PDB file of C-alpha atoms in Angstrom:
ATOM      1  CA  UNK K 335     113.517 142.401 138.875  1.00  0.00           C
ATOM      2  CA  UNK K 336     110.131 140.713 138.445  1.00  0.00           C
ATOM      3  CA  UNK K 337     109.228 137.060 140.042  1.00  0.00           C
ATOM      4  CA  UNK K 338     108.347 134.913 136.798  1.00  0.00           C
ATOM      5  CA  UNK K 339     104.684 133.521 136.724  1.00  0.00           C
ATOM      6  CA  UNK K 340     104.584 131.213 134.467  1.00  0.00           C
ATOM      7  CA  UNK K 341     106.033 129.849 131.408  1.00  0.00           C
ATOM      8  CA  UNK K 342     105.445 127.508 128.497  1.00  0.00           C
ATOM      9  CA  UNK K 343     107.023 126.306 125.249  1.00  0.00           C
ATOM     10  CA  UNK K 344     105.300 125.506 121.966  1.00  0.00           C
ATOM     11  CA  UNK K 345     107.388 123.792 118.529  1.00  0.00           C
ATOM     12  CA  UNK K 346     105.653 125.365 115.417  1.00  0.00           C
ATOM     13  CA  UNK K 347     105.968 124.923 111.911  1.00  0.00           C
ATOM     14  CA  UNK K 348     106.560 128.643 110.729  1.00  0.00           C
ATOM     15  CA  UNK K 349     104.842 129.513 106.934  1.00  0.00           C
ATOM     16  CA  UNK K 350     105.460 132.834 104.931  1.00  0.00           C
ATOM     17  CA  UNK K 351     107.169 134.123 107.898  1.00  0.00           C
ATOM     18  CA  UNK K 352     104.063 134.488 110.134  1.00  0.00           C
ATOM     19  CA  UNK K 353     104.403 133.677 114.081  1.00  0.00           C
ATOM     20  CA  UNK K 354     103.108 135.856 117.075  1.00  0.00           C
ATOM     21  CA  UNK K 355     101.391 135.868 120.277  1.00  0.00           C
ATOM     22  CA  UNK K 356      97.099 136.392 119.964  1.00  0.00           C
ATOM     23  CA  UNK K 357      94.905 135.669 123.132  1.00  0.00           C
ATOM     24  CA  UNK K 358      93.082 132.771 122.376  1.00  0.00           C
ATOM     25  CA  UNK K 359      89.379 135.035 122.094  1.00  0.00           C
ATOM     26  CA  UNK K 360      91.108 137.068 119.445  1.00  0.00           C
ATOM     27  CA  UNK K 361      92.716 134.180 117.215  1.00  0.00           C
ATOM     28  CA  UNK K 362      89.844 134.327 114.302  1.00  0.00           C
ATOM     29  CA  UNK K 363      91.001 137.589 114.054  1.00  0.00           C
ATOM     30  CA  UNK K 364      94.817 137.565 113.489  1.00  0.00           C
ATOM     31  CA  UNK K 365      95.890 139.937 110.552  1.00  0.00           C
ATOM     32  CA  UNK K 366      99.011 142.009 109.992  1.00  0.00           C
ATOM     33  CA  UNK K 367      99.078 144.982 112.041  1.00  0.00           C
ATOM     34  CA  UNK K 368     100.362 148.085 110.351  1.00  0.00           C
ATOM     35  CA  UNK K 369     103.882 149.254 111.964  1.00  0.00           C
ATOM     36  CA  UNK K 370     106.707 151.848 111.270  1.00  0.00           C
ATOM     37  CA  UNK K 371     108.869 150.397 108.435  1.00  0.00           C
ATOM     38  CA  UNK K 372     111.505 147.857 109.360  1.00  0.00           C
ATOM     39  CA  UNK K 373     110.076 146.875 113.008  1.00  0.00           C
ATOM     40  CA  UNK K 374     110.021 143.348 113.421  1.00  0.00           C
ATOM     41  CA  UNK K 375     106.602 143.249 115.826  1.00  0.00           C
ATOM     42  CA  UNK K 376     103.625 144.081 114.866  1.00  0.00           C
ATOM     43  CA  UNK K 377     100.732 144.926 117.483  1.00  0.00           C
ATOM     44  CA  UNK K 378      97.769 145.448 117.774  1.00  0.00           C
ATOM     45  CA  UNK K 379      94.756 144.120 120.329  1.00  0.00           C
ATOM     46  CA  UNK K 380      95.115 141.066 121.832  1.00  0.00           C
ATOM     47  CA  UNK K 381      98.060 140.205 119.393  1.00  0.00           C
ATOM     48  CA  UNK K 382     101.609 140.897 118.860  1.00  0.00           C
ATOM     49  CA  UNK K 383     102.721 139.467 115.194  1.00  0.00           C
ATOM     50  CA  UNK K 384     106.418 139.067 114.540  1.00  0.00           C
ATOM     51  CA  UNK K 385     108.419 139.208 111.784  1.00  0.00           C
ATOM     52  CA  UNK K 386     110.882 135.998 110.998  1.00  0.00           C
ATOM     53  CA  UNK K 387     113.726 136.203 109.208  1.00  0.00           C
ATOM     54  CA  UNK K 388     113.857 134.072 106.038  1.00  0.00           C
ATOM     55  CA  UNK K 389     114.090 130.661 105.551  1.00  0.00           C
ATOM     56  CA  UNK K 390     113.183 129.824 108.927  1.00  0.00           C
ATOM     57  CA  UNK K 391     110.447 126.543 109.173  1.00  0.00           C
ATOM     58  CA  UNK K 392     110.556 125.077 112.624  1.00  0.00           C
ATOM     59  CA  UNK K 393     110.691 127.552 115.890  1.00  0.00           C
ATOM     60  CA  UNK K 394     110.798 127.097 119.648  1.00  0.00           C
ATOM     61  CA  UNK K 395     109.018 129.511 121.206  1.00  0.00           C
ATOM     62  CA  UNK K 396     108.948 129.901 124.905  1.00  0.00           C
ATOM     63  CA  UNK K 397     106.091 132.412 126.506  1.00  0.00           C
ATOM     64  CA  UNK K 398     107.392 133.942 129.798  1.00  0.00           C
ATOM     65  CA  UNK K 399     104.594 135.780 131.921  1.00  0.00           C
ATOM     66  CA  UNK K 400     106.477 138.159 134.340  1.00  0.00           C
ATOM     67  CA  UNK K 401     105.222 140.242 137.802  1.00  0.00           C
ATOM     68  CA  UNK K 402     107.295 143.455 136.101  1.00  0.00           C
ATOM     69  CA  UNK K 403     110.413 143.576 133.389  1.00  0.00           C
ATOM     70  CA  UNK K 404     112.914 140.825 134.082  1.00  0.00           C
ATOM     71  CA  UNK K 405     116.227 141.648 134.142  1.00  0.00           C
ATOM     72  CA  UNK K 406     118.859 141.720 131.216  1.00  0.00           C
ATOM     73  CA  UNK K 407     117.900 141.112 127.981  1.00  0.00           C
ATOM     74  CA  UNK K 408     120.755 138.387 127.100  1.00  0.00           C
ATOM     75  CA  UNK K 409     123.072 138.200 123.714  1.00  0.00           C
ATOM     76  CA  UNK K 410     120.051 137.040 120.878  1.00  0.00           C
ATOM     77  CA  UNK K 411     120.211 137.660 116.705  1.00  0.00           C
ATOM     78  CA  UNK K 412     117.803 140.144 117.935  1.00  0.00           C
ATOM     79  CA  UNK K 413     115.187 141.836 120.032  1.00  0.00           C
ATOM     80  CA  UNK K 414     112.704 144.278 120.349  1.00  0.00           C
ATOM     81  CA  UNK K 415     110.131 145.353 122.359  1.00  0.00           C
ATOM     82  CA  UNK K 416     106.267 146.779 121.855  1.00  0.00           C
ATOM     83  CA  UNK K 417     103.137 147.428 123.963  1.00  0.00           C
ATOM     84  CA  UNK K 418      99.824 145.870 123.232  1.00  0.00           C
ATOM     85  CA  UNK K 419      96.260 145.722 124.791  1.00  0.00           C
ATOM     86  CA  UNK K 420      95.185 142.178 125.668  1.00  0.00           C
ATOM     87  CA  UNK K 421      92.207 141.161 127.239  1.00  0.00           C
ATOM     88  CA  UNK K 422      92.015 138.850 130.283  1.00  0.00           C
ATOM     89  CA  UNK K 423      92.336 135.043 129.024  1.00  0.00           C
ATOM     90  CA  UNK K 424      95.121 132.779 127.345  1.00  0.00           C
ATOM     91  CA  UNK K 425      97.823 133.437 125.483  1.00  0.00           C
ATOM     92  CA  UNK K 426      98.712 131.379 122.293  1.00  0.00           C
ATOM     93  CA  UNK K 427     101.304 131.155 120.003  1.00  0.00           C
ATOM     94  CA  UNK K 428     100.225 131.550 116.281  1.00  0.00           C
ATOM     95  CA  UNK K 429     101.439 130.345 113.082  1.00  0.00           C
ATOM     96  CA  UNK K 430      99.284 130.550 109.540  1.00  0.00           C
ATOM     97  CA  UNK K 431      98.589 126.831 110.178  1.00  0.00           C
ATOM     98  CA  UNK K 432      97.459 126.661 113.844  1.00  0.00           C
ATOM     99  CA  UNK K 433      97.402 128.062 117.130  1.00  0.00           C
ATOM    100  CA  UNK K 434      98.961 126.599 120.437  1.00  0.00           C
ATOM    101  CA  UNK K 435      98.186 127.113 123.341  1.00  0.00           C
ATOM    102  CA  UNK K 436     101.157 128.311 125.863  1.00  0.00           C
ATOM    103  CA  UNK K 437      99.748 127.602 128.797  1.00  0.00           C
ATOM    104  CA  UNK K 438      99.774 131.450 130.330  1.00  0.00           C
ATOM    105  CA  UNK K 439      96.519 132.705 131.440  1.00  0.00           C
ATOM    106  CA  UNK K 440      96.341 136.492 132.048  1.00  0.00           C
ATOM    107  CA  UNK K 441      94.513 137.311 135.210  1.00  0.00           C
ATOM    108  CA  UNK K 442      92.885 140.695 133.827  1.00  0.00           C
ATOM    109  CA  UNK K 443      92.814 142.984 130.984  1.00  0.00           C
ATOM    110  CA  UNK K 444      95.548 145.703 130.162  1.00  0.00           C
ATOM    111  CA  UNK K 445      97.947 147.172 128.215  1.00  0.00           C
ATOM    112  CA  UNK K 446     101.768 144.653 128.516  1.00  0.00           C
ATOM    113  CA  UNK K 447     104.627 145.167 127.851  1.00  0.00           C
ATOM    114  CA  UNK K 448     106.179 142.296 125.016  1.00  0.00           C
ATOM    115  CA  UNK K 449     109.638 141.213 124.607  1.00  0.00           C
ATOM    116  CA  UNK K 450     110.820 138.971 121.648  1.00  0.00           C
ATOM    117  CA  UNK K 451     114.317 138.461 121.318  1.00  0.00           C
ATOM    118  CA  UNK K 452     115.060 134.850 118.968  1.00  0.00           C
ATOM    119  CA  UNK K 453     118.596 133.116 118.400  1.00  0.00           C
ATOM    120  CA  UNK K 454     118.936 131.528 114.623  1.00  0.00           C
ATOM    121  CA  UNK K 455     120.597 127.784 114.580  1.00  0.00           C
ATOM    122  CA  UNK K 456     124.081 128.048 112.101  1.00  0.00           C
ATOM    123  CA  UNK K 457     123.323 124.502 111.303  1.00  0.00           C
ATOM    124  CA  UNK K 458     120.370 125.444 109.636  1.00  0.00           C
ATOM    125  CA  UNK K 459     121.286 128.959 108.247  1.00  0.00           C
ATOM    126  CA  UNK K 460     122.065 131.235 106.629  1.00  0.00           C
ATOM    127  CA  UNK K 461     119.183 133.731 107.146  1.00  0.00           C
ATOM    128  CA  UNK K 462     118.016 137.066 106.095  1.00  0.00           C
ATOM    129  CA  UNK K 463     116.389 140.081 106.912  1.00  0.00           C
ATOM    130  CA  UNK K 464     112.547 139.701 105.691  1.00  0.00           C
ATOM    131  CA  UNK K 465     112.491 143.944 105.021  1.00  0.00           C
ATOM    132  CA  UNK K 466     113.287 145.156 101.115  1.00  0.00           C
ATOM    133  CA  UNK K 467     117.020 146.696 101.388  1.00  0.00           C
ATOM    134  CA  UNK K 468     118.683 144.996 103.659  1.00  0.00           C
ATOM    135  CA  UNK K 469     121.000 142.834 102.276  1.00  0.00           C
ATOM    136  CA  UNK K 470     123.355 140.434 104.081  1.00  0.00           C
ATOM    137  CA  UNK K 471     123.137 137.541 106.506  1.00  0.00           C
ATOM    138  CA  UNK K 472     121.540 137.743 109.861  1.00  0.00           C
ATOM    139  CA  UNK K 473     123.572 137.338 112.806  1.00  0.00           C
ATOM    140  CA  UNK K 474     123.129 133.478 114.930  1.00  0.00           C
ATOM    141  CA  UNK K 475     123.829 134.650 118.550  1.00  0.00           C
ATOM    142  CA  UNK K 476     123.487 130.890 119.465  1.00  0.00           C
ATOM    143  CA  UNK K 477     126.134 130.587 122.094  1.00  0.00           C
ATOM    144  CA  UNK K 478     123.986 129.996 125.170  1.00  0.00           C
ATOM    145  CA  UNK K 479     120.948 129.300 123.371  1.00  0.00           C
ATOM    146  CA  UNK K 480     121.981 125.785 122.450  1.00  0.00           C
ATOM    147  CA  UNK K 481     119.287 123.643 123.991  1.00  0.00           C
ATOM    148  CA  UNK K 482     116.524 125.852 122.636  1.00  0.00           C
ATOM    149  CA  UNK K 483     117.806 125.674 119.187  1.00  0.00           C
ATOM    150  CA  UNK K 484     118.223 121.276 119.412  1.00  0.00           C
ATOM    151  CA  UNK K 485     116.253 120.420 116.235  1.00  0.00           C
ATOM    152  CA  UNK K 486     115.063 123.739 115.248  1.00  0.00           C
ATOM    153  CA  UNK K 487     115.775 126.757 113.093  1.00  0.00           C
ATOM    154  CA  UNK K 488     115.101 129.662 115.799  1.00  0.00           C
ATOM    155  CA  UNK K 489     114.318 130.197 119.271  1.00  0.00           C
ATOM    156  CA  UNK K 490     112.359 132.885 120.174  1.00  0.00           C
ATOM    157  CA  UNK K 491     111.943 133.985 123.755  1.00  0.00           C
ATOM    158  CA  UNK K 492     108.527 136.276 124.201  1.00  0.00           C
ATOM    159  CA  UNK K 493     108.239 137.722 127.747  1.00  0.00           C
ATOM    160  CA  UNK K 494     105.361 139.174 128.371  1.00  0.00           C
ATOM    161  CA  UNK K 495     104.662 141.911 131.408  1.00  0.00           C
ATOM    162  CA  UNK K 496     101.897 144.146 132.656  1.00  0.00           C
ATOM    163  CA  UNK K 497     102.170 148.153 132.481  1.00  0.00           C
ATOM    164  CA  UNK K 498     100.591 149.106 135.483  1.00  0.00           C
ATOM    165  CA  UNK K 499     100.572 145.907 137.103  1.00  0.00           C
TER     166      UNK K 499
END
């Protein structure tokens, strides 16, 4: 298992369905990467855009910065993993309205490995797929993810590791 470097948490105010990582030198140019149909993230340099599910407004979303893949991947609504090239600098979390810093500074350029896996709140649901043809509500997978859902509609966990670190 990898030793954890560093980790923050941002609250953002999620529009059209638009959050993802972008290092901060890259966040005038966040678009929508193209991506095989019906994969949730979305990468391409220096970003990783994800996919939320519908209806969701206000997200938690803590950035995890590990020496190699953690361990276990935990019981979430969903996850998935992708590979993108960021340069050396900080990582932010990025909605259409603004970008946050999260307080994790990569030491040098490379390719990483990301992990998003998010819980949905039931209090706030229900939720749906945002791809065409797929019908029915979203699973919560909140048990455990409790405090990270307090006051929000999804809690999204991105960890973030180097390739050939």
């Amino acid at each position: 298992m990898g030793r954890l470097l560093a980790a923050g948490t941002v609250e953002v105010l999620v529009e059209n369905g638009t959050l993802g990582l972008v290092e901060r030198a890259r966040e005038g140019d966040v678009h929508y990467p193209d991506t095989t149909a019906g994969r949730w993230l979305r990468p391409a340099e220096g970003m990783v855009h994800a996919h939320c599910p519908s209806n969701v407004i206000d997200a938690r979303v803590r950035v995890e910065l590990w020496e190699r893949e953690p361990d276990g991947k935990g019981v979430w609504s969903h996850t998935e993993e992708t590979e993108a090239f960021f340069p050396a600098g900080e990582l932010c979390v990025y909605t259409l309205g603004e970008t946050l810093p999260a307080g994790i500074g990569l030491a040098s350029p490379g390719w990483y490995r990301v992990r998003m896996s998010w819980a949905l709140n039931p209090e706030t649901g229900p939720f749906y797929s945002p791809f065409k043809g797929q019908r029915g509500a979203l699973e919560y997978a909140a048990a455990g993810h409790e405090a990270g859902l307090e006051g929000v509609d999804q809690y999204c966990l991105a960890q973030v590791w180097n390739l050939f670190g």
